[in-house]
């Protein structure tokens, strides 16, 4: 089983307003509310392909109850810690072929809630083989919190996959997650310079390699990925597609990595499976969703070459 960790989840609220007007009253007929957060996207995709996932994290208030209800309706197993604060909303206004987002910062987590979650997390570690943690940290959690979770996973000999950015990403590197997935911007921020070429990516990978992280995957979006696995460099190429909604493709990729690693597949197959699910997500209107029956065909179209 795969444990997914979402510490700052949200209710994703989508308003489709084709003729959105600033400083005017806008009426919306098409509204969608979805259990959101990067970790929950990972969870849904694992569920889509019949993988076994257990979702945990922090939920509070009416929004937290809505997320629990949606997970129950989808028959997704979950065990979240309740908090006093209200789980945030993330609002997207879809208009004129554009997307305007309003992101709430979320609740402030108390020390007692932090300690309760750590106890729950340690309890759940004994039930799983792989841990995937995705997204930002809510207020109240220390910047090195992901590092604490990684060190606990090490004690239980569980592989920990991390997808985050900024200071929490930098603090986590020293604790040696099993897999990280920075994009170009995140990698550039880490090395302190703009990266523009594949050779510069490889040079940066060699810098991060000093942290002894087994899988370092640099996401290139529609251009695939470049990865360093146990010191070897791999180039992942994905097919050209007509993208419908790329949001959640990185989370879908993480879901694929987790599933493949749970099965102890070799690096080429891990990279191919993750990239396949990420590409399939971009073909769907719904965020964090893939069609299981399309996976074999996409796998056949993704190439992974060792450099």
Short mmCIF file of N, CA and C in Angstrom, two decimals, residues 180-304:
data_model
loop_
_atom_site.label_atom_id
_atom_site.label_comp_id
_atom_site.label_asym_id
_atom_site.label_seq_id
_atom_site.Cartn_x
_atom_site.Cartn_y
_atom_site.Cartn_z
N UNK A 180 12.95 12.67 -5.49
CA UNK A 180 12.48 14.05 -5.57
C UNK A 180 12.20 14.38 -7.03
N UNK A 181 11.30 15.36 -7.26
CA UNK A 181 10.90 15.68 -8.63
C UNK A 181 10.83 17.20 -8.85
N UNK A 182 11.97 17.89 -8.81
CA UNK A 182 11.93 19.33 -9.08
C UNK A 182 11.69 19.62 -10.56
N UNK A 183 11.02 20.74 -10.84
CA UNK A 183 10.95 21.20 -12.23
C UNK A 183 12.12 22.15 -12.49
N UNK A 184 12.18 22.69 -13.70
CA UNK A 184 13.32 23.54 -14.07
C UNK A 184 13.43 24.76 -13.16
N UNK A 185 12.29 25.40 -12.88
CA UNK A 185 12.32 26.60 -12.03
C UNK A 185 12.81 26.27 -10.63
N UNK A 186 12.33 25.16 -10.08
CA UNK A 186 12.73 24.77 -8.73
C UNK A 186 14.21 24.38 -8.69
N UNK A 187 14.68 23.70 -9.74
CA UNK A 187 16.09 23.32 -9.81
C UNK A 187 16.96 24.57 -9.95
N UNK A 188 16.51 25.52 -10.77
CA UNK A 188 17.25 26.78 -10.95
C UNK A 188 17.36 27.54 -9.64
N UNK A 189 16.26 27.57 -8.87
CA UNK A 189 16.27 28.27 -7.59
C UNK A 189 17.25 27.60 -6.63
N UNK A 190 17.33 26.27 -6.69
CA UNK A 190 18.21 25.56 -5.77
C UNK A 190 19.68 25.83 -6.08
N UNK A 191 20.05 25.82 -7.38
CA UNK A 191 21.46 26.02 -7.74
C UNK A 191 21.83 27.50 -7.81
N UNK A 192 20.81 28.39 -7.81
CA UNK A 192 21.08 29.82 -7.79
C UNK A 192 21.38 30.42 -9.14
N UNK A 193 20.97 29.76 -10.21
CA UNK A 193 21.16 30.32 -11.55
C UNK A 193 20.11 29.73 -12.49
N UNK A 194 19.83 30.45 -13.57
CA UNK A 194 18.84 29.97 -14.52
C UNK A 194 19.41 28.82 -15.35
N UNK A 195 18.68 27.72 -15.39
CA UNK A 195 19.10 26.56 -16.17
C UNK A 195 18.34 26.55 -17.49
N UNK A 196 19.08 26.41 -18.59
CA UNK A 196 18.45 26.50 -19.89
C UNK A 196 18.68 25.29 -20.80
N UNK A 197 19.67 24.49 -20.53
CA UNK A 197 20.00 23.38 -21.42
C UNK A 197 20.04 22.05 -20.67
N UNK A 198 20.03 20.97 -21.44
CA UNK A 198 20.11 19.64 -20.84
C UNK A 198 21.45 19.45 -20.12
N UNK A 199 22.50 19.98 -20.68
CA UNK A 199 23.81 19.84 -20.04
C UNK A 199 23.85 20.57 -18.70
N UNK A 200 23.18 21.72 -18.63
CA UNK A 200 23.11 22.44 -17.35
C UNK A 200 22.27 21.67 -16.34
N UNK A 201 21.23 20.98 -16.82
CA UNK A 201 20.43 20.14 -15.93
C UNK A 201 21.29 19.02 -15.35
N UNK A 202 22.05 18.38 -16.20
CA UNK A 202 22.90 17.27 -15.76
C UNK A 202 23.96 17.76 -14.77
N UNK A 203 24.50 18.94 -15.03
CA UNK A 203 25.47 19.51 -14.09
C UNK A 203 24.83 19.74 -12.72
N UNK A 204 23.58 20.25 -12.72
CA UNK A 204 22.87 20.47 -11.46
C UNK A 204 22.56 19.14 -10.77
N UNK A 205 22.21 18.13 -11.55
CA UNK A 205 21.96 16.80 -10.99
C UNK A 205 23.20 16.27 -10.27
N UNK A 206 24.34 16.50 -10.87
CA UNK A 206 25.58 16.05 -10.24
C UNK A 206 25.83 16.78 -8.92
N UNK A 207 25.37 18.02 -8.82
CA UNK A 207 25.49 18.76 -7.57
C UNK A 207 24.59 18.14 -6.49
N UNK A 208 23.33 17.86 -6.86
CA UNK A 208 22.39 17.29 -5.90
C UNK A 208 22.80 15.87 -5.52
N UNK A 209 23.52 15.19 -6.42
CA UNK A 209 23.92 13.80 -6.18
C UNK A 209 24.73 13.65 -4.89
N UNK A 210 25.35 14.74 -4.44
CA UNK A 210 26.13 14.67 -3.21
C UNK A 210 25.26 14.36 -1.99
N UNK A 211 23.93 14.54 -2.13
CA UNK A 211 23.01 14.23 -1.04
C UNK A 211 22.66 12.74 -0.99
N UNK A 212 23.11 11.98 -1.98
CA UNK A 212 22.90 10.54 -1.99
C UNK A 212 21.41 10.18 -2.04
N UNK A 213 20.69 10.86 -2.94
CA UNK A 213 19.26 10.59 -3.15
C UNK A 213 19.14 9.65 -4.35
N UNK A 214 18.55 8.47 -4.19
CA UNK A 214 18.55 7.48 -5.28
C UNK A 214 17.92 7.96 -6.58
N UNK A 215 16.73 8.59 -6.51
CA UNK A 215 16.02 9.06 -7.71
C UNK A 215 15.90 10.58 -7.68
N UNK A 216 16.48 11.25 -8.68
CA UNK A 216 16.30 12.69 -8.85
C UNK A 216 15.74 12.89 -10.25
N UNK A 217 14.49 13.31 -10.34
CA UNK A 217 13.81 13.43 -11.63
C UNK A 217 13.48 14.90 -11.88
N UNK A 218 14.00 15.44 -12.96
CA UNK A 218 13.73 16.83 -13.32
C UNK A 218 12.64 16.85 -14.38
N UNK A 219 11.49 17.36 -14.00
CA UNK A 219 10.34 17.39 -14.90
C UNK A 219 10.51 18.50 -15.94
N UNK A 220 10.25 18.14 -17.21
CA UNK A 220 10.34 19.10 -18.31
C UNK A 220 9.00 19.31 -18.99
N UNK A 221 7.91 18.94 -18.32
CA UNK A 221 6.58 19.10 -18.89
C UNK A 221 6.40 18.29 -20.16
N UNK A 222 5.96 18.96 -21.23
CA UNK A 222 5.71 18.27 -22.49
C UNK A 222 6.98 17.71 -23.12
N UNK A 223 8.14 18.14 -22.62
CA UNK A 223 9.42 17.64 -23.14
C UNK A 223 9.94 16.45 -22.35
N UNK A 224 9.13 15.91 -21.45
CA UNK A 224 9.54 14.70 -20.74
C UNK A 224 10.28 14.98 -19.45
N UNK A 225 11.44 14.35 -19.30
CA UNK A 225 12.19 14.49 -18.04
C UNK A 225 13.63 14.05 -18.25
N UNK A 226 14.49 14.52 -17.36
CA UNK A 226 15.85 14.01 -17.25
C UNK A 226 16.03 13.56 -15.81
N UNK A 227 16.54 12.35 -15.64
CA UNK A 227 16.63 11.78 -14.30
C UNK A 227 18.02 11.25 -14.03
N UNK A 228 18.39 11.30 -12.76
CA UNK A 228 19.59 10.61 -12.29
C UNK A 228 19.13 9.55 -11.29
N UNK A 229 19.44 8.30 -11.60
CA UNK A 229 19.07 7.19 -10.74
C UNK A 229 20.33 6.43 -10.36
N UNK A 230 20.66 6.47 -9.07
CA UNK A 230 21.87 5.79 -8.57
C UNK A 230 23.11 6.16 -9.39
N UNK A 231 23.20 7.44 -9.79
CA UNK A 231 24.36 7.93 -10.53
C UNK A 231 24.26 7.85 -12.04
N UNK A 232 23.27 7.13 -12.57
CA UNK A 232 23.09 7.01 -14.02
C UNK A 232 22.09 8.05 -14.51
N UNK A 233 22.34 8.60 -15.71
CA UNK A 233 21.47 9.60 -16.29
C UNK A 233 20.52 8.95 -17.30
N UNK A 234 19.25 9.32 -17.23
CA UNK A 234 18.23 8.82 -18.15
C UNK A 234 17.49 10.00 -18.79
N UNK A 235 17.19 9.84 -20.08
CA UNK A 235 16.37 10.84 -20.79
C UNK A 235 15.02 10.24 -21.10
N UNK A 236 13.96 10.89 -20.61
CA UNK A 236 12.60 10.41 -20.83
C UNK A 236 11.94 11.30 -21.88
N UNK A 237 11.40 10.67 -22.91
CA UNK A 237 10.69 11.40 -23.98
C UNK A 237 9.25 10.93 -24.02
N UNK A 238 8.32 11.88 -23.99
CA UNK A 238 6.90 11.55 -24.03
C UNK A 238 6.33 11.98 -25.37
N UNK A 239 5.24 11.34 -25.81
CA UNK A 239 4.67 11.69 -27.12
C UNK A 239 4.03 13.07 -27.12
N UNK A 240 3.98 13.66 -28.30
CA UNK A 240 3.28 14.93 -28.46
C UNK A 240 1.78 14.68 -28.43
N UNK A 241 1.07 15.43 -27.59
CA UNK A 241 -0.37 15.23 -27.45
C UNK A 241 -1.08 16.58 -27.52
N UNK A 242 -2.40 16.52 -27.72
CA UNK A 242 -3.21 17.73 -27.68
C UNK A 242 -3.70 17.90 -26.24
N UNK A 243 -3.01 18.74 -25.49
CA UNK A 243 -3.28 18.90 -24.06
C UNK A 243 -4.65 19.50 -23.81
N UNK A 244 -5.39 18.90 -22.88
CA UNK A 244 -6.69 19.43 -22.48
C UNK A 244 -6.58 20.15 -21.15
N UNK A 245 -5.92 19.52 -20.17
CA UNK A 245 -5.73 20.14 -18.86
C UNK A 245 -4.46 19.58 -18.23
N UNK A 246 -3.36 20.35 -18.24
CA UNK A 246 -2.10 19.84 -17.68
C UNK A 246 -2.03 19.88 -16.16
N UNK A 247 -2.99 20.55 -15.50
CA UNK A 247 -2.95 20.68 -14.04
C UNK A 247 -3.08 19.29 -13.42
N UNK A 248 -2.17 18.97 -12.53
CA UNK A 248 -2.19 17.67 -11.88
C UNK A 248 -1.32 16.63 -12.56
N UNK A 249 -0.69 17.00 -13.67
CA UNK A 249 0.14 16.02 -14.37
C UNK A 249 1.38 15.65 -13.55
N UNK A 250 1.96 16.61 -12.85
CA UNK A 250 3.09 16.30 -11.98
C UNK A 250 2.69 15.36 -10.85
N UNK A 251 1.49 15.56 -10.30
CA UNK A 251 1.00 14.67 -9.24
C UNK A 251 0.74 13.27 -9.80
N UNK A 252 0.22 13.21 -11.02
CA UNK A 252 -0.03 11.92 -11.65
C UNK A 252 1.27 11.19 -11.91
N UNK A 253 2.31 11.94 -12.26
CA UNK A 253 3.63 11.34 -12.45
C UNK A 253 4.13 10.74 -11.14
N UNK A 254 3.96 11.47 -10.05
CA UNK A 254 4.37 10.95 -8.75
C UNK A 254 3.60 9.69 -8.39
N UNK A 255 2.33 9.65 -8.72
CA UNK A 255 1.53 8.45 -8.48
C UNK A 255 2.11 7.26 -9.22
N UNK A 256 2.49 7.49 -10.49
CA UNK A 256 3.09 6.41 -11.27
C UNK A 256 4.41 5.93 -10.70
N UNK A 257 5.25 6.87 -10.27
CA UNK A 257 6.52 6.49 -9.64
C UNK A 257 6.27 5.61 -8.41
N UNK A 258 5.31 6.03 -7.58
CA UNK A 258 5.04 5.31 -6.34
C UNK A 258 4.56 3.88 -6.62
N UNK A 259 3.66 3.75 -7.58
CA UNK A 259 3.13 2.43 -7.93
C UNK A 259 4.26 1.52 -8.44
N UNK A 260 5.10 2.06 -9.33
CA UNK A 260 6.18 1.27 -9.90
C UNK A 260 7.22 0.88 -8.85
N UNK A 261 7.51 1.80 -7.94
CA UNK A 261 8.48 1.49 -6.88
C UNK A 261 7.91 0.48 -5.89
N UNK A 262 6.62 0.57 -5.61
CA UNK A 262 5.99 -0.42 -4.74
C UNK A 262 6.14 -1.83 -5.33
N UNK A 263 6.11 -1.90 -6.67
CA UNK A 263 6.26 -3.19 -7.35
C UNK A 263 7.72 -3.57 -7.56
N UNK A 264 8.64 -2.70 -7.09
CA UNK A 264 10.09 -2.94 -7.23
C UNK A 264 10.52 -3.10 -8.69
N UNK A 265 9.94 -2.28 -9.56
CA UNK A 265 10.31 -2.30 -10.98
C UNK A 265 11.68 -1.63 -11.17
N UNK A 266 12.39 -1.96 -12.25
CA UNK A 266 13.69 -1.34 -12.52
C UNK A 266 13.53 0.12 -12.93
N UNK A 267 14.61 0.93 -12.86
CA UNK A 267 14.51 2.36 -13.12
C UNK A 267 13.83 2.74 -14.43
N UNK A 268 14.15 2.05 -15.52
CA UNK A 268 13.55 2.40 -16.81
C UNK A 268 12.03 2.30 -16.74
N UNK A 269 11.53 1.26 -16.10
CA UNK A 269 10.08 1.07 -16.00
C UNK A 269 9.45 2.05 -15.01
N UNK A 270 10.17 2.39 -13.95
CA UNK A 270 9.66 3.39 -13.00
C UNK A 270 9.47 4.73 -13.72
N UNK A 271 10.48 5.15 -14.45
CA UNK A 271 10.42 6.44 -15.15
C UNK A 271 9.36 6.43 -16.24
N UNK A 272 9.23 5.32 -16.94
CA UNK A 272 8.24 5.23 -18.01
C UNK A 272 6.82 5.25 -17.46
N UNK A 273 6.60 4.53 -16.38
CA UNK A 273 5.24 4.46 -15.83
C UNK A 273 4.80 5.81 -15.27
N UNK A 274 5.69 6.46 -14.54
CA UNK A 274 5.35 7.76 -14.01
C UNK A 274 5.06 8.77 -15.11
N UNK A 275 5.91 8.79 -16.13
CA UNK A 275 5.72 9.74 -17.24
C UNK A 275 4.46 9.44 -18.02
N UNK A 276 4.09 8.17 -18.12
CA UNK A 276 2.87 7.79 -18.83
C UNK A 276 1.64 8.32 -18.13
N UNK A 277 1.59 8.15 -16.81
CA UNK A 277 0.42 8.65 -16.07
C UNK A 277 0.36 10.17 -16.09
N UNK A 278 1.51 10.82 -16.02
CA UNK A 278 1.52 12.27 -16.11
C UNK A 278 1.00 12.78 -17.43
N UNK A 279 1.36 12.10 -18.52
CA UNK A 279 0.90 12.49 -19.85
C UNK A 279 -0.59 12.22 -20.00
N UNK A 280 -1.05 11.08 -19.50
CA UNK A 280 -2.47 10.74 -19.61
C UNK A 280 -3.35 11.73 -18.86
N UNK A 281 -2.88 12.24 -17.73
CA UNK A 281 -3.66 13.23 -16.99
C UNK A 281 -3.92 14.48 -17.84
N UNK A 282 -2.94 14.87 -18.65
CA UNK A 282 -3.09 16.07 -19.47
C UNK A 282 -4.13 15.91 -20.56
N UNK A 283 -4.56 14.68 -20.81
CA UNK A 283 -5.58 14.41 -21.82
C UNK A 283 -7.00 14.50 -21.25
N UNK A 284 -7.11 14.73 -19.94
CA UNK A 284 -8.41 14.74 -19.28
C UNK A 284 -8.77 16.13 -18.78
N UNK A 285 -10.06 16.43 -18.77
CA UNK A 285 -10.52 17.71 -18.23
C UNK A 285 -10.39 17.73 -16.72
N UNK A 286 -10.64 16.59 -16.07
CA UNK A 286 -10.58 16.49 -14.62
C UNK A 286 -9.14 16.45 -14.13
N UNK A 287 -8.85 17.19 -13.08
CA UNK A 287 -7.50 17.21 -12.50
C UNK A 287 -7.25 15.96 -11.66
N UNK A 288 -6.07 15.37 -11.83
CA UNK A 288 -5.74 14.18 -11.06
C UNK A 288 -6.58 13.00 -11.46
N UNK A 289 -6.60 12.70 -12.77
CA UNK A 289 -7.44 11.61 -13.27
C UNK A 289 -6.80 11.02 -14.52
N UNK A 290 -6.79 9.70 -14.61
CA UNK A 290 -6.33 9.01 -15.82
C UNK A 290 -7.29 7.87 -16.11
N UNK A 291 -7.33 7.46 -17.36
CA UNK A 291 -8.12 6.29 -17.75
C UNK A 291 -7.21 5.07 -17.79
N UNK A 292 -7.50 4.12 -16.94
CA UNK A 292 -6.65 2.94 -16.78
C UNK A 292 -6.43 2.20 -18.10
N UNK A 293 -7.48 2.10 -18.91
CA UNK A 293 -7.37 1.33 -20.16
C UNK A 293 -6.42 1.95 -21.18
N UNK A 294 -6.08 3.23 -20.99
CA UNK A 294 -5.16 3.89 -21.91
C UNK A 294 -3.69 3.75 -21.51
N UNK A 295 -3.43 3.19 -20.34
CA UNK A 295 -2.06 3.11 -19.83
C UNK A 295 -1.15 2.27 -20.72
N UNK A 296 -1.53 1.05 -21.14
CA UNK A 296 -0.61 0.24 -21.96
C UNK A 296 -0.18 0.93 -23.25
N UNK A 297 -1.12 1.59 -23.92
CA UNK A 297 -0.79 2.28 -25.17
C UNK A 297 0.19 3.43 -24.92
N UNK A 298 -0.05 4.20 -23.84
CA UNK A 298 0.85 5.32 -23.54
C UNK A 298 2.23 4.81 -23.15
N UNK A 299 2.29 3.74 -22.39
CA UNK A 299 3.58 3.16 -22.01
C UNK A 299 4.40 2.80 -23.24
N UNK A 300 3.73 2.32 -24.27
CA UNK A 300 4.42 1.93 -25.50
C UNK A 300 4.96 3.14 -26.25
N UNK A 301 4.43 4.33 -25.97
CA UNK A 301 4.83 5.54 -26.69
C UNK A 301 5.88 6.36 -25.94
N UNK A 302 6.10 6.03 -24.67
CA UNK A 302 7.11 6.74 -23.86
C UNK A 302 8.44 6.01 -23.99
N UNK A 303 9.51 6.77 -24.24
CA UNK A 303 10.83 6.15 -24.34
C UNK A 303 11.73 6.64 -23.21
N UNK A 304 12.53 5.72 -22.68
CA UNK A 304 13.49 6.05 -21.63
C UNK A 304 14.84 5.50 -22.08
#
